[in-house]
Coordinates of C-alpha atoms in Angstrom, one line a residue:
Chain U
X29 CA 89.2 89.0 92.4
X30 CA 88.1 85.5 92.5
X31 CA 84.6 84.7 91.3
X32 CA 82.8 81.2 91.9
X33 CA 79.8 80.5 90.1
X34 CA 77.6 77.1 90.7
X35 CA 80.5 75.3 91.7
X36 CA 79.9 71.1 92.4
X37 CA 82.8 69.5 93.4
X38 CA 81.9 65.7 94.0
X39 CA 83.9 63.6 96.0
X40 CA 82.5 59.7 97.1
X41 CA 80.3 60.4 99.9
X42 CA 80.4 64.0 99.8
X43 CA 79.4 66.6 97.3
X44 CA 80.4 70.6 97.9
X45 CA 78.2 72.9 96.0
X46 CA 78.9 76.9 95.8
X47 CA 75.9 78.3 94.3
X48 CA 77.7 82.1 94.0
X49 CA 81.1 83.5 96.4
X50 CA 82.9 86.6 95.0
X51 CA 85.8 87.9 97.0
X52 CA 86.6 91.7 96.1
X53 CA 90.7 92.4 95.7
X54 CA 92.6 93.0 99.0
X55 CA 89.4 91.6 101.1
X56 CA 90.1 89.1 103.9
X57 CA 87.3 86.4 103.7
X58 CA 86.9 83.7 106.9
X59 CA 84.9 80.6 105.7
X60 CA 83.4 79.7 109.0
X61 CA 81.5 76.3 109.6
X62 CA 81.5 73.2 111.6
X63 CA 84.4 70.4 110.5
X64 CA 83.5 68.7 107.9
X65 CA 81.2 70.7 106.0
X66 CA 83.7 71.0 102.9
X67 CA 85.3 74.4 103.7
X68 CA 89.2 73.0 102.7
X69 CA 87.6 71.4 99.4
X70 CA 86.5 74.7 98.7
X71 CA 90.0 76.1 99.2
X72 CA 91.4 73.4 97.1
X73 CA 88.7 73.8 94.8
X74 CA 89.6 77.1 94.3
X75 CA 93.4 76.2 94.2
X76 CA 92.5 73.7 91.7
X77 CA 94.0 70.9 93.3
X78 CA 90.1 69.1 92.6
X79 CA 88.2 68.9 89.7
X80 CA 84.8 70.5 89.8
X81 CA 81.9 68.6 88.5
X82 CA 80.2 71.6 87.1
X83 CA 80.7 75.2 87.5
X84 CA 83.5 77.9 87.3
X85 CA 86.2 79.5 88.8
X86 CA 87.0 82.8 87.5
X87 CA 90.5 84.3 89.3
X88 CA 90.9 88.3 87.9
X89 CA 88.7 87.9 85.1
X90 CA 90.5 85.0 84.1
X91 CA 88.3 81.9 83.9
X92 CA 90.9 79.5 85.5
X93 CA 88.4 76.4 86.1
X94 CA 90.2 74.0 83.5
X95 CA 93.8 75.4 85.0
X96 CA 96.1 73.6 86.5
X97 CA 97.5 75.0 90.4
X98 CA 100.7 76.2 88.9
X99 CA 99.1 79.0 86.7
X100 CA 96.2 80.3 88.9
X101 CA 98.6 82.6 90.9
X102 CA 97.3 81.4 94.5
X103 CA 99.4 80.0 97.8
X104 CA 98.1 77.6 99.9
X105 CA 98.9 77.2 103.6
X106 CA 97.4 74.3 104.9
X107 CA 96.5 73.1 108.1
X108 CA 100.1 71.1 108.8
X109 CA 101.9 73.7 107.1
X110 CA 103.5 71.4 104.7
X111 CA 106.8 72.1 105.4
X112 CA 109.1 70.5 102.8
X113 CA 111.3 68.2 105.5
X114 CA 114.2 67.5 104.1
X115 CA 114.8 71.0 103.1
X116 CA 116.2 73.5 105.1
X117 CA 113.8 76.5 106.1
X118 CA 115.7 79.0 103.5
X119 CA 115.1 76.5 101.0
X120 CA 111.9 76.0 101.8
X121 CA 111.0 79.7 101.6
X122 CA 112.8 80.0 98.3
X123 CA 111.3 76.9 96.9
X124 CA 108.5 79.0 95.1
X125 CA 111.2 81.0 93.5
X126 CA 113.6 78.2 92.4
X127 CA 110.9 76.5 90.6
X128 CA 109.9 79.6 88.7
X129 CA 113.3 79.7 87.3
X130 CA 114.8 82.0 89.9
X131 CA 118.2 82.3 90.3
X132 CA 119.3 80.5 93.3
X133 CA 121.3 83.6 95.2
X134 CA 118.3 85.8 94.0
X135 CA 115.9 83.6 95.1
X136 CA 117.9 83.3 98.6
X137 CA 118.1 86.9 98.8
X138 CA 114.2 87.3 98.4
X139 CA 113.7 84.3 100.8
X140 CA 116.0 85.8 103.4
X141 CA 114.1 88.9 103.5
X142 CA 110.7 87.5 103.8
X143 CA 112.3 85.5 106.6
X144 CA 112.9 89.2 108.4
X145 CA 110.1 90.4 107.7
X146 CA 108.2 88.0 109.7
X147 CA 111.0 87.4 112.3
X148 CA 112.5 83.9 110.9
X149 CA 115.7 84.9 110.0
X150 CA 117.3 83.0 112.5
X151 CA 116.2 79.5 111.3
X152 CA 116.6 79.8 108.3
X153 CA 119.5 77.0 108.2
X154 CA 116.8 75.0 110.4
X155 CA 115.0 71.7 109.4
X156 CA 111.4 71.9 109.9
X157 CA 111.2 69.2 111.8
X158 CA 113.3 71.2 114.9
X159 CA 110.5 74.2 114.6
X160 CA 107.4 74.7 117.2
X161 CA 103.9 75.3 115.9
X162 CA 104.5 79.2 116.0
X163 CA 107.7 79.0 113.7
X164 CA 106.3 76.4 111.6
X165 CA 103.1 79.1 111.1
X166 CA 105.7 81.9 110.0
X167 CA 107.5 79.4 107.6
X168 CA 104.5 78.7 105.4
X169 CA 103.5 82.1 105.4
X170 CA 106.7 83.5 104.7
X171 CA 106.9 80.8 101.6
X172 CA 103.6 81.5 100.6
X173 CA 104.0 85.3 100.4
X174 CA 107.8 84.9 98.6
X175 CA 105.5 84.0 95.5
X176 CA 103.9 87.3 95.4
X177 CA 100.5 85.4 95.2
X178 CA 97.6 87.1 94.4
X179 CA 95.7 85.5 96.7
X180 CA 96.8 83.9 100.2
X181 CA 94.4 80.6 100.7
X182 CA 94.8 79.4 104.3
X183 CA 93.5 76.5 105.7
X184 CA 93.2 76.7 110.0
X185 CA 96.7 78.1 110.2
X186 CA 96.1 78.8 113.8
X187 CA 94.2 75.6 114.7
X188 CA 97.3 74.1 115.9
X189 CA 98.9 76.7 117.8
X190 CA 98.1 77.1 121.6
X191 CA 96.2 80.3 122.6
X192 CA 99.2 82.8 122.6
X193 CA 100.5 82.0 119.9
X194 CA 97.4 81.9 118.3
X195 CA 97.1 85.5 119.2
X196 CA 100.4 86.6 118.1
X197 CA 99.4 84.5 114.5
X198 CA 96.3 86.4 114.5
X199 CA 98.3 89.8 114.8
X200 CA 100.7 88.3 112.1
X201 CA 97.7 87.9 109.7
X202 CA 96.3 91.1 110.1
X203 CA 99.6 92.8 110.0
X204 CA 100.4 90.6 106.2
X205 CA 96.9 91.7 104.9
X206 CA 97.4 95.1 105.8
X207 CA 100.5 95.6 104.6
X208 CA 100.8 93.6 101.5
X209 CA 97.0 94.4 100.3
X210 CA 96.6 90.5 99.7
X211 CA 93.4 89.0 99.0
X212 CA 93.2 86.5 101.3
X213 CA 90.7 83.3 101.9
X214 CA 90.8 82.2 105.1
X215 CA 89.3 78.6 106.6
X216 CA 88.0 78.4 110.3
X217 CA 85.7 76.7 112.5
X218 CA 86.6 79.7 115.2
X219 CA 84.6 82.7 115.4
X220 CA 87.3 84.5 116.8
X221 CA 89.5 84.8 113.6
X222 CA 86.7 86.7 112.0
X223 CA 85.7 88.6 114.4
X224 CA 89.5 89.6 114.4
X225 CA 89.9 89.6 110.7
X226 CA 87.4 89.4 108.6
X227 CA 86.5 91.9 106.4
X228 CA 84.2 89.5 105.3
X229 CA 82.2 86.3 106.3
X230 CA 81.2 82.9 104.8
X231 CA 79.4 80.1 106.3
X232 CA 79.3 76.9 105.2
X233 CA 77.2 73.8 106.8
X234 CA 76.5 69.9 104.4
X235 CA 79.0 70.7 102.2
X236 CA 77.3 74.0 100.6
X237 CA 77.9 77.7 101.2
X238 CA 75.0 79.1 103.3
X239 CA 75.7 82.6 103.0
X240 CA 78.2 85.3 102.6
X241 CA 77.8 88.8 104.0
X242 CA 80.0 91.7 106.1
X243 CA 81.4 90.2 109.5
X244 CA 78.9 92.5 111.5
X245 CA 76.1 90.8 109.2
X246 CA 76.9 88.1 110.4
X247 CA 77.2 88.0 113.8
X248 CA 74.0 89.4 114.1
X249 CA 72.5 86.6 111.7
X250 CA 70.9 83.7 112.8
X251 CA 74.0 81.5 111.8
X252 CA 76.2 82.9 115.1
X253 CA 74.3 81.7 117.2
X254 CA 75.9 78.9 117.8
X255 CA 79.1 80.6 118.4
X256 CA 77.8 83.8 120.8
X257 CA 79.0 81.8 123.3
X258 CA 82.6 81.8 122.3
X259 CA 82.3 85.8 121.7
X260 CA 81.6 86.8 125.1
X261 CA 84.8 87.1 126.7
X262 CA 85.3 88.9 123.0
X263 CA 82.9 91.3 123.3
X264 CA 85.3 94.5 122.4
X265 CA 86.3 93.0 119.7
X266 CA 82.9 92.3 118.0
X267 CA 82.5 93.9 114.2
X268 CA 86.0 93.1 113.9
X269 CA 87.0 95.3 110.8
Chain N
X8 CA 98.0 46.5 143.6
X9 CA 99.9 49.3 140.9
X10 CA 103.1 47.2 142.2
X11 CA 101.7 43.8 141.1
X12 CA 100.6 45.2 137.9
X13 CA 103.6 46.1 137.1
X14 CA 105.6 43.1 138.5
X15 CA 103.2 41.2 135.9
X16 CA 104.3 43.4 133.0
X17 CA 107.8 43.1 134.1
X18 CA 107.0 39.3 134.1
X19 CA 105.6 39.2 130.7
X20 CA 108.4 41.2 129.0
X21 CA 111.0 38.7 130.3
X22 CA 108.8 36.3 128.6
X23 CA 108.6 38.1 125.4
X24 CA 112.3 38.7 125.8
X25 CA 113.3 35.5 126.0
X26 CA 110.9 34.4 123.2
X27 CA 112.5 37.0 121.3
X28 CA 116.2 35.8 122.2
X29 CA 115.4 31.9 121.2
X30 CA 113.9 33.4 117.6
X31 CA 116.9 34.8 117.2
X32 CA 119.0 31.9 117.9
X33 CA 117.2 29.8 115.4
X34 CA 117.8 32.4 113.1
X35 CA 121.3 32.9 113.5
X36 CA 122.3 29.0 114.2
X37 CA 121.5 28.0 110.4
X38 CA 124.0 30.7 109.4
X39 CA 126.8 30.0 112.7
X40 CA 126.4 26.0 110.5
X41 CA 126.9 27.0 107.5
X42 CA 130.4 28.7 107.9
X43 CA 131.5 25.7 110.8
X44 CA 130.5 23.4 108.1
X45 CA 133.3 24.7 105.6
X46 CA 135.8 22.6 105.7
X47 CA 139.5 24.4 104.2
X48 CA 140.5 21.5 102.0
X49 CA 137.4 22.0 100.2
X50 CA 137.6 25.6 99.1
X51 CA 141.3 25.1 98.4
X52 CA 140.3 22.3 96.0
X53 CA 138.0 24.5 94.4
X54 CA 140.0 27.4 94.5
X55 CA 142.8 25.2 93.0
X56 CA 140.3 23.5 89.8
X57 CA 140.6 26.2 87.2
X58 CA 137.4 24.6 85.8
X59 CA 135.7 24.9 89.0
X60 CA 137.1 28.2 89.5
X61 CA 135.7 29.4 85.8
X62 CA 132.2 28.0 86.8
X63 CA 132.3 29.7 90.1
X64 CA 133.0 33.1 88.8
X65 CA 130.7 32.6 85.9
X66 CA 128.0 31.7 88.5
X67 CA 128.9 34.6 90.8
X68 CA 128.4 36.8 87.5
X69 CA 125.1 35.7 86.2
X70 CA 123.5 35.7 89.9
X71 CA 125.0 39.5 90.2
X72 CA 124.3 40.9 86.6
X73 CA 121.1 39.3 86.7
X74 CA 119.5 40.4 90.0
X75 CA 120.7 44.2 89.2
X76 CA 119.2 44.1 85.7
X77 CA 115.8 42.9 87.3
X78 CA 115.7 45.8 90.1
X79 CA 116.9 48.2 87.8
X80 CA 113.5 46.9 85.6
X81 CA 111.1 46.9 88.5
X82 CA 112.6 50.5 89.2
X83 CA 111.6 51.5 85.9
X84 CA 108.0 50.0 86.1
X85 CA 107.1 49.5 90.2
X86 CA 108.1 53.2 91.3
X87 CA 105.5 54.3 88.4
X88 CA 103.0 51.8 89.7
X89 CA 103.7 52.1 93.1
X90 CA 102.8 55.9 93.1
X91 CA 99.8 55.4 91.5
X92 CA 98.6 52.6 93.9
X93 CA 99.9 55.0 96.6
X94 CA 98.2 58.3 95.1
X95 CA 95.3 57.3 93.0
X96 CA 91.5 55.2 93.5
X97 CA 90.6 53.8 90.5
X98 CA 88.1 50.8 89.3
X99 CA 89.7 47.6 90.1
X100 CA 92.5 48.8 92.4
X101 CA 92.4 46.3 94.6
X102 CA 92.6 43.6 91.6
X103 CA 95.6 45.5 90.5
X104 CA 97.0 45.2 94.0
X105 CA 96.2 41.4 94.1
X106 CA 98.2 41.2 90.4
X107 CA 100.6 42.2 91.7
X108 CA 101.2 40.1 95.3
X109 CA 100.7 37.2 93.1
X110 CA 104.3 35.9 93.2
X111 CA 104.3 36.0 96.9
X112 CA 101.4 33.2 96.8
X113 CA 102.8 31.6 94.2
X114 CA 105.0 27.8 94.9
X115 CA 108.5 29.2 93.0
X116 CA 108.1 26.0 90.4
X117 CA 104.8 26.7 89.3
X118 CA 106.0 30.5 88.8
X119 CA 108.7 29.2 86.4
X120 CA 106.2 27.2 84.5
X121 CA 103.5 30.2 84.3
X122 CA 106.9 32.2 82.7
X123 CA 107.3 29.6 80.7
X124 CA 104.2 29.4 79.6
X125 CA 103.7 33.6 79.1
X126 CA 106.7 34.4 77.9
X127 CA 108.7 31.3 76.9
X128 CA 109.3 30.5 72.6
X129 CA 106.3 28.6 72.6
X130 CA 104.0 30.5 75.3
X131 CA 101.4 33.3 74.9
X132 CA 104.0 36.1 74.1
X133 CA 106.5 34.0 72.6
X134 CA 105.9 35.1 69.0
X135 CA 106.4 38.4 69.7
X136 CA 109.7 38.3 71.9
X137 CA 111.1 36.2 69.6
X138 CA 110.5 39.1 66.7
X139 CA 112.5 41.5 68.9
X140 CA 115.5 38.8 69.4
X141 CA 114.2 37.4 73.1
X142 CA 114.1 34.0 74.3
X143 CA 114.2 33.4 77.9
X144 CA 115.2 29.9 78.1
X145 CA 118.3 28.9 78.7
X146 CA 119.5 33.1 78.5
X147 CA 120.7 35.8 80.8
X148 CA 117.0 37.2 79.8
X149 CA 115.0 34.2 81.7
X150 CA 117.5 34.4 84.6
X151 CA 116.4 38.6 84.3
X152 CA 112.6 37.2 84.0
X153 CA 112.6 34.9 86.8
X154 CA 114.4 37.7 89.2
X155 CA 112.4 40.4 88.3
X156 CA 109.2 38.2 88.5
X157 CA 109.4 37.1 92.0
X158 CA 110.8 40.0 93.6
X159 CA 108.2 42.6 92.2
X160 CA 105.4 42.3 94.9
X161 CA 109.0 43.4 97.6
X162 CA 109.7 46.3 95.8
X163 CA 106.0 47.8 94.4
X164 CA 104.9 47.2 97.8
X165 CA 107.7 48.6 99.7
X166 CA 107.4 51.9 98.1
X167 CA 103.7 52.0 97.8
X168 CA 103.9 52.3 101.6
X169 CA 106.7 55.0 101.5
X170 CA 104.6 57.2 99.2
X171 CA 101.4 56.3 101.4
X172 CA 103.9 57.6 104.2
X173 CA 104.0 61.3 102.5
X174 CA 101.2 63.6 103.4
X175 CA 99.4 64.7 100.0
X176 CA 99.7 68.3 101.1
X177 CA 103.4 68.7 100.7
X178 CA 102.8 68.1 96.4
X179 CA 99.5 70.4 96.7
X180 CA 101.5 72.7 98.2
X181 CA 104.9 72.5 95.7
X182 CA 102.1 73.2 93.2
X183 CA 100.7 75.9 94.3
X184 CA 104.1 77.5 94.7
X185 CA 104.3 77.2 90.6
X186 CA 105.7 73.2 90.5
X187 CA 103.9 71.0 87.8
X188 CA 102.9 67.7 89.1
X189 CA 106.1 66.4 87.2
X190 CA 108.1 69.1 89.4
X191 CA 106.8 68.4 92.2
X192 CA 107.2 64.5 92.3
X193 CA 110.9 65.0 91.5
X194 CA 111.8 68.0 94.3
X195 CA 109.3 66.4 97.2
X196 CA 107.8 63.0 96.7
X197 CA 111.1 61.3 95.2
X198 CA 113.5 62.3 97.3
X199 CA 111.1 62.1 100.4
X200 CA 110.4 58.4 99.2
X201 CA 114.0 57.6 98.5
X202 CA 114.7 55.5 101.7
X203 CA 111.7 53.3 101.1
X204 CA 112.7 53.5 97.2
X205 CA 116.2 51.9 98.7
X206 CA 115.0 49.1 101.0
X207 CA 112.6 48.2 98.3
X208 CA 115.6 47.9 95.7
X209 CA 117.4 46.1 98.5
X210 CA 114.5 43.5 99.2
X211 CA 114.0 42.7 95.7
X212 CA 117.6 42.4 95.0
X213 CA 118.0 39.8 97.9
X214 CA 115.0 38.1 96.8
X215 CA 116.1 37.5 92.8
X216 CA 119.7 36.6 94.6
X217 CA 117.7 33.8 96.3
X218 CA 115.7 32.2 93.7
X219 CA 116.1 28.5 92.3
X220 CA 113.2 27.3 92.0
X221 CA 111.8 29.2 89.0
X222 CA 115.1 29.6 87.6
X223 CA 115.3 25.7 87.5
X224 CA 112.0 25.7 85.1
X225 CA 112.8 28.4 82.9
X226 CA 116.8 29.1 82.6
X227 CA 118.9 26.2 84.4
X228 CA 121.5 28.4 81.9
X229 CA 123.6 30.2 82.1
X230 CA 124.2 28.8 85.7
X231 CA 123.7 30.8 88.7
X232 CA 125.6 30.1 92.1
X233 CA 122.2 28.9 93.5
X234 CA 122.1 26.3 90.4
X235 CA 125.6 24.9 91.1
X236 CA 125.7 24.6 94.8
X237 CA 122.4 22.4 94.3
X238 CA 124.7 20.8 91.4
X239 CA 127.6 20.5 93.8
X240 CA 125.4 18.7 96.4
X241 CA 124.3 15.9 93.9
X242 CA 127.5 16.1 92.0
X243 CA 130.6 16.1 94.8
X244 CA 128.8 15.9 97.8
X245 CA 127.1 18.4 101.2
X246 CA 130.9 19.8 101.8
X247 CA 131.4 21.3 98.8
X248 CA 127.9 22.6 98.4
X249 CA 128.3 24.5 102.0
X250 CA 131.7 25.7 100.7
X251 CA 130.2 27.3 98.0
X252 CA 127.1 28.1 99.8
X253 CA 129.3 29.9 102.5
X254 CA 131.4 31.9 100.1
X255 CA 127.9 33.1 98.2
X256 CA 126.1 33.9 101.6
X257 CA 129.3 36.1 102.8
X258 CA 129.1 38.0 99.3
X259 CA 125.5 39.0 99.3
X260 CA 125.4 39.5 103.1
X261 CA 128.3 41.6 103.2
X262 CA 126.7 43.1 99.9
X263 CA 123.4 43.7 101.8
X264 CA 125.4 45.5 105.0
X265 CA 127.2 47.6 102.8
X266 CA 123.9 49.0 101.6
X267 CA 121.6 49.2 104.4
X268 CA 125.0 51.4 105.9
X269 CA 124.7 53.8 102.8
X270 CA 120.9 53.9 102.7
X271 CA 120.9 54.5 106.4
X272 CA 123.1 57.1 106.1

């Protein structure tokens, strides 16, 4: 599904290099690493909202390296959500729609049943502004998955969210990928999320990916260490998928 | 001890307050003059000269016409510029940003001469405006220059800020969701940068309203209502210049509410 192949991006003061990441259709990748080590330029990279330096980005088969964001068929949820403000949440949802030409009571009708299907429906005449961290989370997701992307790029969406809800989000993730078969790229510094999610692992560290392999792989690799600590207390859980 | 703290904070905001509240004062006093200093024989013998009356509404037009011709020009060019000053990092930014605050540094003669000297018949660009039927001196278009001239640094600077103001991530997002960057600017960054786009307009438009100096230099013609009250004072006198000065300062102020109301709104 998406292939990246000796990928530079090169920003001042940091450089990101990708030596080799495939990510199969329908597979749920976490990109795990400590802040800063260029995991959302690697998600924006792959969006195409940077130039690379050298390299390529191939999306099903299609070499989209040179394409702009609009055309790679990817949605983005970053860590704010970037909720539209002065739209409401319905037109928020439906934005994606609108701008590919979408009629606006088709578009409305799409929106408002993503906005069920992930329990929204009653903000949708809501400003984002009025919406906790939980609601927010559903928002993007439900406007990133109105889109019918073919791949689901999100950046910490449970970062902000306090533990519960970062629990329920978690069940909300799983539950999407399961059930829409999206291939999804996922960016986290929290070992939880792949232990919970993961079908497969990244690790990044100095702005270059260090390794890719099954989440089981993984936490038996030298590179969890440094999180084993935070697994305890998750010990059921370990392997997660 | 927690009590005395606070009894000196308390103690230092009535301080500040009252610094505040003589600011104020000296703000508002010139203003309180200006309209105790009209004197209703005055006005009603201006009101009464239809030659007087002719050159005050003439003036009244230029100063208006004018003023919205420059900020619809730096809308044109500073919302362009201010984006990419906002947005983009680029060899020489901060030159470009320096460019452009030059009219706030500059004495408002010496920008009327460096007009002049750019784009005046006989300046650097001269040749070339004259091909394409422009002359600033003396015209409505030197009035335009002067205007637009000054109050650039207001307006690019105002909405430079407001686009600063707008997390990147919004756009990334809109164009990921299928907008161009074309799209996008017009559905999130526009309308999201409208308020700043408003008090920017609203700066520079009170600023070219304001101008004399420069327009002295370059277009003395066709006569704004800044030109003749200073006219007025050497001509007939301080009461008829704070007559006219009263009337024009109850225009653009009322004017200037009006908008802030809207834009608020």
């Amino acid at each position: 599904m998406i292939e990246v192949e000796d990928l530079v991006v090169r920003l001042p003061g940091f450089t990101l290099e990708v030596p080799h990441l495939e990510v199969g259709e329908g597979e749920y990748l976490v990109v795990l690493g400590p802040s800063g080590v260029g995991k959302t330029l690697l998600l924006h990279a792959i969006a195409g909202l940077v130039a690379p330096a050298r390299g390529r980005i191939v999306i099903g088969r299609r070499d989209v390296t040179r394409e702009p964001p609009e055309r790679r068929g990817v949605a983005l949820v970053p860590q704010d959500y970037a909720l539209f403000p002065h739209m409401s949440v319905l037109d928020n949802i439906a934005y994606g729609l609108r701008v590919r030409g979408i009629p606006r009571w088709e578009a409305y009708g799409r929106a408002r049943a993503y906005a069920e299907a992930l329990g929204i429906a009653h903000l949708l005449h809501r400003r984002p502004g009025s919406l906790s961290g939980g609601e927010k989370q559903r928002v993007a997701l439900a406007r990133a998955l109105a889109v019918e992307p073919r791949i689901l790029l999100l950046d910490e969406p449970l970062a902000s969210l306090d533990p519960q809800a970062r629990a329920r989000g978690r069940g909300l993730l799983r539950e999407i990928h399961e059930s829409r078969g999206v291939t999804v790229v996922h960016v986290s510094h929290n070992i939880v999320d792949a232990a919970t999610l993961a079908t497969r692992v990244a690790y990044m560290n100095g702005g270059r990916l260090e390794c890719t392999c099954t989440t089981r792989g993984f936490l038996e690799s030298p590179y969890a260490e440094p999180y084993l600590e935070e697994l305890r207390p998750l010990a059921g859980l370990l392997g997660g998928r | 001890m927690a009590a005395a703290a606070r009894g000196l904070v308390e103690r230092g905001l009535l301080l500040f307050s009252a610094l505040a509240s003589f600011f104020v004062l000296l703000l508002v006093l010139p203003l309180v003059a200006l309209y105790a200093g009209v004197k209703p024989g005055v006005l009603g013998a201006m009101l009464s000269s239809p030659e007087m009356r002719e050159e005050i509404l003439g003036g009244f037009r230029v100063a208006l016409l004018a003023s919205l011709i420059a900020v619809g020009i730096l809308l044109a060019l500073g919302v362009p510029t201010a984006y990419v000053l906002a947005r983009y990092d680029f060899p020489g930014k901060r030159v470009v940003e320096g460019v452009i605050d030059i009219p706030l540094a500059l004495p408002h003669v010496v920008a009327g001469v460096m007009l002049l000297e750019a784009y005046g018949s006989w300046g650097l660009a001269g040749p070339l405006l004259r091909r394409v039927g422009l002359v600033i001196e003396d015209h409505l278009a030197g009035v335009v220059a002067v205007m637009a001239f000054v109050s650039a640094p207001l307006l690019v600077d105002t909405v430079k800020v407001g686009f600063q103001s707008i997390p990147e991530s919004l756009s990334a997002v809109a164009r990921t969701l299928g907008a161009s960057r074309l799209r996008a600017f017009r559905d999130i960054e526009l309308p999201l940068a409208a308020r700043s786009i408003a008090a920017g307009s609203l700066l520079a438009w009170a600023r070219g309203l304001s101008e004399v100096g420069a327009l002295l230099v370059v277009a003395y013609y066709p006569k704004t209502v800044n030109i003749l009250i200073l006219e007025y004072l050497s001509i007939y006198g301080l009461p008829y210049a704070v007559t006219l000065a009263a009337v024009y300062a109850t225009l653009t102020l009322g004017i200037f509410a009006a908008l802030r109301v809207v834009t608020r709104s």
